[in-house]
Amino acid sequence: MKHQQSETLFARAGKVIPGGVNSPVRAFGSVGMTPVFAERGEGAYLMDADTNIYIDYINSWGPLILGHASPVYTKGIETAMMRGNTYGLPTGIEVDMAETIVDAVDSIEKVRMVNSGTEATMSAIRLARGFTGREKIIKFEGCYHGHADGLLVKSGSGTLTFGVPTSAGVTEGTAKDTLVATYNDLDSVKALFKSNPDEIACVIVEPVAGNMGVVPPKKGFMEGLREITENNGALLIFDEVITGFRVAYGGAQSLMGIKPDLTCLGKIIGGGMPVGAFGGRADIMDYLAPDGPVYQAGTLSGNPVAMKMGLNTLNYLKDHPEVYTNIENLAKRLEKGLKANIKKTGVKATVNRYAGMTTLFFTEGPVTDFGSVMTSDTDLYSRYFAKMLDDGNLMPPSQFEGIFISAAHTADDIDKTIACNLAALTMLQEEKND
Ligand SMILES: *Cc1c(COP(=O)(O)O)cnc(C)c1O
């Protein structure tokens, strides 16, 4: 497979864009390669700048639940643009969007639109602090909530101490207000509440962790978080930027029967446009400006063209609940195939799946938290990724990401991928035996 055009573009990009990309994971650095540049997409398939065609399991990292270039996303979009693509005044379609989200997600009574998942989590946390009058927050190691300063923090060495920044440029002052707990470990959360009484504004969590690879919550973990936060006067924030409208129309919270105080959304709700949202209890949301003391704003927030594409997607999903069963069935098919291949080849690997979200980890497992995620053999993953790519499968270019299946994928696509997976695992096992 040739990547000449992609390499040429990447060389040009490197001169004018830091690292050649506008978001780090696109650089393919963690699999030791240079990126494939996308040229076009159609349904489950992506064509790169060298006209190679792949079954795409990245799907723009989650937004494209209907696959690439679905006419559903863009229905009526030209008309919307011709009318004027931004006003800086409220528009009716923003009200439609808010009503649709409030209708879909049980815990959301009021919602504010923003332009990315990062903005959603950043604003939700400011709101939680403003509402509770407390400064500290709890996040979980391995959970990603966008790149706002206070959220780019993990614990020192898996110990339950004050956070240290994960990124240069995040001040210690900011990092010290972010406490880090262990995913699937309620005791780690209880200990933080005990040592910081009446200081914790909120716990923010991915109800299904998707940014350290897919790590589902253990039974009782989310229920426990709900109880602990309630008992301690802190808010529970579900970051459903991935899971919202993906694992179910009502988000992960609808499957779990949990009502968080605030919910962050993004990815799918924009139908491929840069859109985020945060919403929840009306009494909390009313703390936002202009009615309340917590400031939050956006020149292009609720942009009518973006709202049109997002609403098109949500309306379609509402009318086609079979999308969710179909995607879950395909994910189950993939899981079954991958597990059979692992058994057949003897490669040390394990598969995590929650609804339509899946990760193949190159470790024996079980993978339940950041610590066990980190036992994965990323070298093995890199070789796996390269072989899969060569055979026409675009897997996520990092061990620590989920596989996204869209409504455009077919059982035939999955079966092809399973066959390629067998070839790849066989290759890895033979290399090991040499
Ligand atoms: C992608 C993601 C974000 C950040 O969203 P952006 O639109 O990339 O800013 C936040 N939280 C979770 C769980 C995500 O997966």
GROMACS .gro file of C-alpha atoms and ligand atoms in nm:
model
  449
    1MET     CA    1   0.000   0.000   0.000
    2LYS     CA    2   0.144   0.336  -0.104
    3HIS     CA    3   0.128   0.647   0.115
    4GLN     CA    4   0.322   0.886  -0.109
    5GLN     CA    5   0.061   1.164  -0.120
    6SER     CA    6  -0.001   1.142   0.254
    7GLU     CA    7   0.371   1.167   0.321
    8THR     CA    8   0.406   1.468   0.092
    9LEU     CA    9   0.113   1.641   0.262
   10PHE     CA   10   0.252   1.558   0.606
   11ALA     CA   11   0.588   1.707   0.512
   12ARG     CA   12   0.416   2.030   0.399
   13ALA     CA   13   0.196   2.029   0.708
   14GLY     CA   14   0.493   1.990   0.940
   15LYS     CA   15   0.627   2.326   0.822
   16VAL     CA   16   0.317   2.525   0.904
   17ILE     CA   17   0.114   2.323   1.159
   18PRO     CA   18   0.271   2.212   1.488
   19GLY     CA   19   0.342   1.841   1.452
   20GLY     CA   20   0.166   1.859   1.115
   21VAL     CA   21  -0.178   1.809   1.272
   22ASN     CA   22  -0.456   2.003   1.441
   23SER     CA   23  -0.510   1.736   1.709
   24PRO     CA   24  -0.222   1.523   1.838
   25VAL     CA   25  -0.363   1.172   1.797
   26ARG     CA   26  -0.397   1.229   1.421
   27ALA     CA   27  -0.019   1.228   1.389
   28PHE     CA   28  -0.012   0.845   1.431
   29GLY     CA   29   0.286   0.896   1.661
   30SER     CA   30   0.181   0.634   1.915
   31VAL     CA   31   0.187   0.367   1.644
   32GLY     CA   32   0.518   0.499   1.509
   33MET     CA   33   0.385   0.596   1.167
   34THR     CA   34   0.299   0.903   0.965
   35PRO     CA   35  -0.071   0.978   0.925
   36VAL     CA   36  -0.294   0.884   0.636
   37PHE     CA   37  -0.458   1.200   0.502
   38ALA     CA   38  -0.829   1.157   0.439
   39GLU     CA   39  -0.956   1.247   0.095
   40ARG     CA   40  -1.318   1.139   0.118
   41GLY     CA   41  -1.554   0.911   0.302
   42GLU     CA   42  -1.860   0.714   0.206
   43GLY     CA   43  -2.059   0.510   0.454
   44ALA     CA   44  -1.825   0.274   0.636
   45TYR     CA   45  -1.536   0.347   0.400
   46LEU     CA   46  -1.265   0.606   0.389
   47MET     CA   47  -1.038   0.685   0.095
   48ASP     CA   48  -0.700   0.843   0.165
   49ALA     CA   49  -0.496   1.087  -0.044
   50ASP     CA   50  -0.332   0.791  -0.223
   51THR     CA   51  -0.675   0.645  -0.311
   52ASN     CA   52  -0.630   0.355  -0.069
   53ILE     CA   53  -0.966   0.247   0.068
   54TYR     CA   54  -1.023   0.132   0.425
   55ILE     CA   55  -1.307   0.007   0.639
   56ASP     CA   56  -1.304   0.297   0.884
   57TYR     CA   57  -1.325   0.224   1.257
   58ILE     CA   58  -1.217   0.574   1.364
   59ASN     CA   59  -1.530   0.746   1.233
   60SER     CA   60  -1.394   1.087   1.327
   61TRP     CA   61  -1.354   0.954   1.685
   62GLY     CA   62  -1.723   0.909   1.742
   63PRO     CA   63  -1.936   1.176   1.576
   64LEU     CA   64  -2.020   0.980   1.261
   65ILE     CA   65  -2.274   0.735   1.397
   66LEU     CA   66  -2.434   0.714   1.052
   67GLY     CA   67  -2.099   0.672   0.876
   68HIS     CA   68  -1.933   0.911   0.631
   69ALA     CA   69  -2.121   1.160   0.415
   70SER     CA   70  -2.466   1.034   0.502
   71PRO     CA   71  -2.730   1.247   0.325
   72VAL     CA   72  -2.911   1.248   0.660
   73TYR     CA   73  -2.655   1.490   0.807
   74THR     CA   74  -2.677   1.742   0.525
   75LYS     CA   75  -3.047   1.745   0.443
   76GLY     CA   76  -3.156   2.107   0.394
   77ILE     CA   77  -2.811   2.236   0.476
   78GLU     CA   78  -2.773   2.452   0.164
   79THR     CA   79  -3.096   2.633   0.239
   80ALA     CA   80  -2.981   2.688   0.596
   81MET     CA   81  -2.652   2.835   0.475
   82MET     CA   82  -2.807   3.054   0.207
   83ARG     CA   83  -3.034   3.209   0.468
   84GLY     CA   84  -2.735   3.329   0.662
   85ASN     CA   85  -2.499   3.105   0.849
   86THR     CA   86  -2.466   3.301   1.172
   87TYR     CA   87  -2.641   3.597   1.331
   88GLY     CA   88  -2.526   3.635   1.689
   89LEU     CA   89  -2.895   3.642   1.775
   90PRO     CA   90  -3.106   3.357   1.906
   91THR     CA   91  -3.265   3.136   1.639
   92GLY     CA   92  -3.558   2.898   1.640
   93ILE     CA   93  -3.343   2.597   1.557
   94GLU     CA   94  -3.153   2.640   1.884
   95VAL     CA   95  -3.483   2.600   2.066
   96ASP     CA   96  -3.558   2.288   1.857
   97MET     CA   97  -3.218   2.148   1.947
   98ALA     CA   98  -3.259   2.220   2.319
   99GLU     CA   99  -3.606   2.063   2.320
  100THR     CA  100  -3.472   1.756   2.142
  101ILE     CA  101  -3.189   1.709   2.392
  102VAL     CA  102  -3.413   1.772   2.696
  103ASP     CA  103  -3.658   1.522   2.552
  104ALA     CA  104  -3.390   1.261   2.487
  105VAL     CA  105  -3.182   1.275   2.804
  106ASP     CA  106  -3.377   1.212   3.121
  107SER     CA  107  -3.160   1.413   3.360
  108ILE     CA  108  -3.138   1.723   3.139
  109GLU     CA  109  -3.400   1.990   3.213
  110LYS     CA  110  -3.211   2.279   3.057
  111VAL     CA  111  -2.918   2.277   2.817
  112ARG     CA  112  -2.666   2.523   2.679
  113MET     CA  113  -2.495   2.474   2.342
  114VAL     CA  114  -2.120   2.524   2.299
  115ASN     CA  115  -1.869   2.448   2.022
  116SER     CA  116  -1.679   2.142   2.148
  117GLY     CA  117  -1.667   1.875   2.414
  118THR     CA  118  -1.383   2.064   2.580
  119GLU     CA  119  -1.600   2.370   2.620
  120ALA     CA  120  -1.883   2.157   2.757
  121THR     CA  121  -1.676   1.998   3.037
  122MET     CA  122  -1.489   2.320   3.115
  123SER     CA  123  -1.815   2.511   3.150
  124ALA     CA  124  -1.989   2.236   3.347
  125ILE     CA  125  -1.707   2.240   3.600
  126ARG     CA  126  -1.715   2.618   3.637
  127LEU     CA  127  -2.090   2.589   3.689
  128ALA     CA  128  -2.049   2.314   3.950
  129ARG     CA  129  -1.801   2.533   4.138
  130GLY     CA  130  -2.024   2.838   4.114
  131PHE     CA  131  -2.329   2.644   4.229
  132THR     CA  132  -2.167   2.466   4.524
  133GLY     CA  133  -1.925   2.743   4.623
  134ARG     CA  134  -1.650   2.478   4.642
  135GLU     CA  135  -1.320   2.469   4.454
  136LYS     CA  136  -1.198   2.112   4.422
  137ILE     CA  137  -1.306   1.852   4.171
  138ILE     CA  138  -1.254   1.478   4.136
  139LYS     CA  139  -1.170   1.312   3.808
  140PHE     CA  140  -1.052   0.959   3.732
  141GLU     CA  141  -0.714   0.855   3.608
  142GLY     CA  142  -0.738   0.765   3.239
  143CYS     CA  143  -1.062   0.957   3.181
  144TYR     CA  144  -1.030   1.237   2.925
  145HIS     CA  145  -1.254   1.540   2.944
  146GLY     CA  146  -1.104   1.763   2.678
  147HIS     CA  147  -0.805   1.992   2.718
  148ALA     CA  148  -0.910   2.260   2.967
  149ASP     CA  149  -0.629   2.326   3.219
  150GLY     CA  150  -0.793   2.179   3.528
  151LEU     CA  151  -0.878   1.857   3.347
  152LEU     CA  152  -0.531   1.784   3.211
  153VAL     CA  153  -0.430   1.627   3.535
  154LYS     CA  154  -0.360   1.275   3.654
  155SER     CA  155  -0.234   1.146   3.986
  156GLY     CA  156   0.136   1.134   4.071
  157SER     CA  157   0.193   0.761   4.060
  158GLY     CA  158  -0.149   0.612   4.083
  159THR     CA  159  -0.154   0.724   4.443
  160LEU     CA  160  -0.433   0.934   4.583
  161THR     CA  161  -0.253   1.261   4.617
  162PHE     CA  162  -0.303   1.608   4.482
  163GLY     CA  163  -0.288   1.603   4.106
  164VAL     CA  164   0.017   1.687   3.907
  165PRO     CA  165  -0.027   1.841   3.564
  166THR     CA  166  -0.009   1.609   3.264
  167SER     CA  167   0.074   1.896   3.032
  168ALA     CA  168   0.332   2.172   3.038
  169GLY     CA  169   0.161   2.507   3.079
  170VAL     CA  170  -0.087   2.388   3.342
  171THR     CA  171  -0.001   2.563   3.665
  172GLU     CA  172   0.043   2.378   3.991
  173GLY     CA  173  -0.217   2.611   4.135
  174THR     CA  174  -0.471   2.482   3.887
  175ALA     CA  175  -0.366   2.120   3.919
  176LYS     CA  176  -0.394   2.117   4.297
  177ASP     CA  177  -0.770   2.163   4.279
  178THR     CA  178  -0.807   1.849   4.067
  179LEU     CA  179  -0.810   1.533   4.275
  180VAL     CA  180  -0.762   1.205   4.095
  181ALA     CA  181  -0.935   0.879   4.180
  182THR     CA  182  -0.918   0.528   4.035
  183TYR     CA  183  -1.186   0.419   3.788
  184ASN     CA  184  -1.406   0.138   3.920
  185ASP     CA  185  -1.275   0.194   4.274
  186LEU     CA  186  -1.531   0.359   4.503
  187ASP     CA  187  -1.296   0.347   4.800
  188SER     CA  188  -1.056   0.581   4.620
  189VAL     CA  189  -1.342   0.830   4.584
  190LYS     CA  190  -1.456   0.793   4.945
  191ALA     CA  191  -1.101   0.855   5.067
  192LEU     CA  192  -1.082   1.184   4.874
  193PHE     CA  193  -1.414   1.303   5.015
  194LYS     CA  194  -1.295   1.212   5.362
  195SER     CA  195  -0.969   1.405   5.334
  196ASN     CA  196  -1.134   1.708   5.168
  197PRO     CA  197  -1.456   1.759   5.362
  198ASP     CA  198  -1.697   2.017   5.215
  199GLU     CA  199  -1.439   2.115   4.954
  200ILE     CA  200  -1.537   1.903   4.655
  201ALA     CA  201  -1.767   2.068   4.402
  202CYS     CA  202  -1.815   1.773   4.170
  203VAL     CA  203  -1.711   1.434   4.045
  204ILE     CA  204  -1.673   1.420   3.665
  205VAL     CA  205  -1.668   1.078   3.502
  206GLU     CA  206  -1.708   0.904   3.168
  207PRO     CA  207  -1.994   0.663   3.242
  208VAL     CA  208  -1.817   0.424   3.007
  209ALA     CA  209  -1.450   0.511   2.988
  210GLY     CA  210  -1.356   0.551   2.624
  211ASN     CA  211  -1.032   0.744   2.629
  212MET     CA  212  -0.802   0.482   2.781
  213GLY     CA  213  -0.954   0.227   2.546
  214VAL     CA  214  -1.300   0.109   2.637
  215VAL     CA  215  -1.333   0.031   3.010
  216PRO     CA  216  -1.690  -0.035   3.120
  217PRO     CA  217  -1.799   0.053   3.472
  218LYS     CA  218  -1.825  -0.232   3.719
  219LYS     CA  219  -2.168  -0.311   3.854
  220GLY     CA  220  -2.251  -0.064   4.129
  221PHE     CA  221  -1.973   0.186   4.046
  222MET     CA  222  -2.197   0.455   3.896
  223GLU     CA  223  -2.464   0.392   4.162
  224GLY     CA  224  -2.192   0.438   4.423
  225LEU     CA  225  -2.078   0.767   4.269
  226ARG     CA  226  -2.436   0.891   4.269
  227GLU     CA  227  -2.473   0.804   4.637
  228ILE     CA  228  -2.137   0.944   4.752
  229THR     CA  229  -2.182   1.276   4.570
  230GLU     CA  230  -2.537   1.314   4.699
  231ASN     CA  231  -2.431   1.242   5.057
  232ASN     CA  232  -2.149   1.496   5.038
  233GLY     CA  233  -2.324   1.787   4.869
  234ALA     CA  234  -2.120   1.749   4.550
  235LEU     CA  235  -2.252   1.733   4.194
  236LEU     CA  236  -2.216   1.430   3.969
  237ILE     CA  237  -2.119   1.518   3.612
  238PHE     CA  238  -2.148   1.253   3.343
  239ASP     CA  239  -1.917   1.329   3.051
  240GLU     CA  240  -2.123   1.168   2.777
  241VAL     CA  241  -1.934   1.336   2.493
  242ILE     CA  242  -1.868   0.988   2.347
  243THR     CA  243  -2.151   0.784   2.498
  244GLY     CA  244  -2.431   1.038   2.444
  245PHE     CA  245  -2.653   0.925   2.156
  246ARG     CA  246  -2.401   0.646   2.090
  247VAL     CA  247  -2.464   0.365   2.339
  248ALA     CA  248  -2.833   0.460   2.344
  249TYR     CA  249  -3.046   0.755   2.235
  250GLY     CA  250  -3.073   0.864   2.599
  251GLY     CA  251  -2.701   0.813   2.663
  252ALA     CA  252  -2.528   0.573   2.901
  253GLN     CA  253  -2.735   0.714   3.187
  254SER     CA  254  -3.050   0.571   3.031
  255LEU     CA  255  -2.896   0.223   3.026
  256MET     CA  256  -2.765   0.258   3.380
  257GLY     CA  257  -3.072   0.420   3.530
  258ILE     CA  258  -2.862   0.694   3.689
  259LYS     CA  259  -2.949   1.063   3.698
  260PRO     CA  260  -2.637   1.279   3.706
  261ASP     CA  261  -2.677   1.646   3.802
  262LEU     CA  262  -2.504   1.766   3.488
  263THR     CA  263  -2.427   1.597   3.155
  264CYS     CA  264  -2.174   1.696   2.889
  265LEU     CA  265  -2.240   1.617   2.525
  266GLY     CA  266  -2.049   1.658   2.200
  267LYS     CA  267  -1.942   1.451   1.900
  268ILE     CA  268  -2.269   1.292   1.770
  269ILE     CA  269  -2.489   1.593   1.857
  270GLY     CA  270  -2.317   1.800   1.588
  271GLY     CA  271  -2.362   1.549   1.306
  272GLY     CA  272  -1.997   1.612   1.219
  273MET     CA  273  -1.998   1.985   1.294
  274PRO     CA  274  -1.809   2.134   1.593
  275VAL     CA  275  -2.081   2.122   1.858
  276GLY     CA  276  -2.093   2.052   2.230
  277ALA     CA  277  -2.352   2.099   2.501
  278PHE     CA  278  -2.393   2.077   2.875
  279GLY     CA  279  -2.716   2.048   3.061
  280GLY     CA  280  -2.888   1.914   3.368
  281ARG     CA  281  -3.100   2.019   3.664
  282ALA     CA  282  -3.278   2.347   3.597
  283ASP     CA  283  -3.188   2.492   3.937
  284ILE     CA  284  -2.820   2.441   3.858
  285MET     CA  285  -2.837   2.555   3.496
  286ASP     CA  286  -3.010   2.876   3.608
  287TYR     CA  287  -2.683   2.972   3.779
  288LEU     CA  288  -2.549   3.054   3.432
  289ALA     CA  289  -2.538   3.407   3.294
  290PRO     CA  290  -2.749   3.601   3.207
  291ASP     CA  291  -2.977   3.487   3.492
  292GLY     CA  292  -2.705   3.365   3.727
  293PRO     CA  293  -2.354   3.456   3.843
  294VAL     CA  294  -2.156   3.194   3.642
  295TYR     CA  295  -2.031   3.345   3.316
  296GLN     CA  296  -2.028   3.139   2.998
  297ALA     CA  297  -2.069   3.255   2.637
  298GLY     CA  298  -1.988   3.189   2.270
  299THR     CA  299  -2.001   3.395   1.950
  300LEU     CA  300  -2.083   3.090   1.739
  301SER     CA  301  -2.259   2.882   2.006
  302GLY     CA  302  -2.577   2.728   1.869
  303ASN     CA  303  -2.471   2.814   1.514
  304PRO     CA  304  -2.775   2.753   1.293
  305VAL     CA  305  -2.591   2.547   1.029
  306ALA     CA  306  -2.430   2.327   1.293
  307MET     CA  307  -2.766   2.294   1.470
  308LYS     CA  308  -2.926   2.185   1.143
  309MET     CA  309  -2.676   1.903   1.092
  310GLY     CA  310  -2.694   1.799   1.455
  311LEU     CA  311  -3.073   1.799   1.462
  312ASN     CA  312  -3.090   1.604   1.136
  313THR     CA  313  -2.879   1.336   1.305
  314LEU     CA  314  -3.069   1.330   1.634
  315ASN     CA  315  -3.408   1.325   1.463
  316TYR     CA  316  -3.296   1.032   1.249
  317LEU     CA  317  -3.169   0.843   1.554
  318LYS     CA  318  -3.494   0.907   1.737
  319ASP     CA  319  -3.695   0.765   1.446
  320HIS     CA  320  -3.458   0.470   1.392
  321PRO     CA  321  -3.395   0.299   1.726
  322GLU     CA  322  -3.277  -0.005   1.530
  323VAL     CA  323  -2.951   0.185   1.467
  324TYR     CA  324  -2.854   0.104   1.826
  325THR     CA  325  -2.941  -0.265   1.815
  326ASN     CA  326  -2.770  -0.300   1.477
  327ILE     CA  327  -2.448  -0.134   1.595
  328GLU     CA  328  -2.448  -0.335   1.917
  329ASN     CA  329  -2.501  -0.658   1.725
  330LEU     CA  330  -2.210  -0.575   1.496
  331ALA     CA  331  -1.993  -0.495   1.797
  332LYS     CA  332  -2.091  -0.828   1.953
  333ARG     CA  333  -2.004  -1.003   1.627
  334LEU     CA  334  -1.666  -0.829   1.625
  335GLU     CA  335  -1.605  -0.913   1.992
  336LYS     CA  336  -1.687  -1.279   1.933
  337GLY     CA  337  -1.459  -1.296   1.628
  338LEU     CA  338  -1.169  -1.122   1.803
  339LYS     CA  339  -1.201  -1.347   2.107
  340ALA     CA  340  -1.202  -1.660   1.889
  341ASN     CA  341  -0.891  -1.532   1.707
  342ILE     CA  342  -0.713  -1.463   2.037
  343LYS     CA  343  -0.788  -1.817   2.147
  344LYS     CA  344  -0.681  -1.964   1.813
  345THR     CA  345  -0.349  -1.780   1.795
  346GLY     CA  346  -0.257  -1.765   2.163
  347VAL     CA  347  -0.175  -1.391   2.147
  348LYS     CA  348  -0.201  -1.233   2.491
  349ALA     CA  349  -0.496  -1.001   2.438
  350THR     CA  350  -0.840  -0.922   2.572
  351VAL     CA  351  -1.151  -0.753   2.438
  352ASN     CA  352  -1.357  -0.495   2.628
  353ARG     CA  353  -1.697  -0.400   2.494
  354TYR     CA  354  -1.987  -0.188   2.613
  355ALA     CA  355  -2.285  -0.161   2.375
  356GLY     CA  356  -2.129  -0.054   2.043
  357MET     CA  357  -1.791   0.051   2.191
  358THR     CA  358  -1.501  -0.195   2.171
  359THR     CA  359  -1.125  -0.213   2.237
  360LEU     CA  360  -0.879  -0.495   2.173
  361PHE     CA  361  -0.612  -0.464   2.444
  362PHE     CA  362  -0.279  -0.641   2.402
  363THR     CA  363  -0.269  -0.766   2.759
  364GLU     CA  364  -0.422  -1.071   2.923
  365GLY     CA  365  -0.656  -0.858   3.131
  366PRO     CA  366  -0.899  -0.813   3.285
  367VAL     CA  367  -0.874  -0.442   3.201
  368THR     CA  368  -1.074  -0.245   3.456
  369ASP     CA  369  -0.881   0.076   3.526
  370PHE     CA  370  -0.586   0.288   3.418
  371GLY     CA  371  -0.337   0.059   3.590
  372SER     CA  372  -0.452  -0.251   3.404
  373VAL     CA  373  -0.482  -0.054   3.078
  374MET     CA  374  -0.115   0.036   3.115
  375THR     CA  375  -0.011  -0.331   3.114
  376SER     CA  376  -0.093  -0.335   2.740
  377ASP     CA  377   0.189  -0.404   2.496
  378THR     CA  378   0.181  -0.090   2.281
  379ASP     CA  379   0.461  -0.222   2.062
  380LEU     CA  380   0.247  -0.516   1.968
  381TYR     CA  381  -0.044  -0.280   1.903
  382SER     CA  382   0.170  -0.072   1.665
  383ARG     CA  383   0.259  -0.375   1.457
  384TYR     CA  384  -0.101  -0.489   1.467
  385PHE     CA  385  -0.220  -0.146   1.353
  386ALA     CA  386   0.024  -0.136   1.059
  387LYS     CA  387  -0.078  -0.483   0.938
  388MET     CA  388  -0.449  -0.405   0.970
  389LEU     CA  389  -0.400  -0.078   0.780
  390ASP     CA  390  -0.214  -0.257   0.505
  391ASP     CA  391  -0.503  -0.502   0.477
  392GLY     CA  392  -0.758  -0.220   0.446
  393ASN     CA  393  -0.874  -0.168   0.804
  394LEU     CA  394  -0.838   0.174   0.962
  395MET     CA  395  -0.822   0.095   1.334
  396PRO     CA  396  -0.765   0.373   1.590
  397PRO     CA  397  -0.394   0.474   1.573
  398SER     CA  398  -0.348   0.418   1.946
  399GLN     CA  399  -0.400   0.128   2.186
  400PHE     CA  400  -0.588   0.362   2.416
  401GLU     CA  401  -0.888   0.439   2.196
  402GLY     CA  402  -1.216   0.273   2.114
  403ILE     CA  403  -1.328   0.114   1.789
  404PHE     CA  404  -1.630   0.299   1.652
  405ILE     CA  405  -1.881   0.115   1.439
  406SER     CA  406  -2.141   0.316   1.246
  407ALA     CA  407  -2.485   0.238   1.111
  408ALA     CA  408  -2.320   0.212   0.768
  409HIS     CA  409  -2.105  -0.088   0.864
  410THR     CA  410  -2.235  -0.430   0.761
  411ALA     CA  411  -2.183  -0.780   0.896
  412ASP     CA  412  -1.973  -0.837   0.586
  413ASP     CA  413  -1.740  -0.550   0.681
  414ILE     CA  414  -1.705  -0.690   1.031
  415ASP     CA  415  -1.633  -1.040   0.898
  416LYS     CA  416  -1.363  -0.902   0.668
  417THR     CA  417  -1.207  -0.725   0.964
  418ILE     CA  418  -1.222  -1.039   1.177
  419ALA     CA  419  -1.043  -1.232   0.899
  420CYS     CA  420  -0.775  -0.960   0.878
  421ASN     CA  421  -0.746  -0.968   1.255
  422LEU     CA  422  -0.678  -1.342   1.244
  423ALA     CA  423  -0.404  -1.285   0.987
  424ALA     CA  424  -0.255  -1.004   1.197
  425LEU     CA  425  -0.260  -1.199   1.524
  426THR     CA  426  -0.112  -1.502   1.349
  427MET     CA  427   0.168  -1.282   1.215
  428LEU     CA  428   0.237  -1.140   1.562
  429GLN     CA  429   0.247  -1.487   1.715
  430GLU     CA  430   0.482  -1.617   1.444
  431GLU     CA  431   0.714  -1.316   1.494
  432LYS     CA  432   0.717  -1.393   1.864
  433ASN     CA  433   0.806  -1.758   1.804
  434ASP     CA  434   1.092  -1.672   1.565
  435LIG     C1  435  -1.374   1.386   2.279
  435LIG     C2  436  -1.403   1.401   2.422
  435LIG     C3  437  -1.402   1.526   2.487
  435LIG     C4  438  -1.354   1.651   2.418
  435LIG     O1  439  -1.433   1.688   2.311
  435LIG     P1  440  -1.368   1.785   2.198
  435LIG     O2  441  -1.484   1.813   2.108
  435LIG     O3  442  -1.258   1.706   2.136
  435LIG     O4  443  -1.319   1.905   2.267
  435LIG     C5  444  -1.444   1.534   2.616
  435LIG     N1  445  -1.483   1.425   2.683
  435LIG     C6  446  -1.485   1.303   2.627
  435LIG     C7  447  -1.533   1.187   2.704
  435LIG     C8  448  -1.442   1.287   2.495
  435LIG     O5  449  -1.437   1.166   2.441
   0.00000   0.00000   0.00000
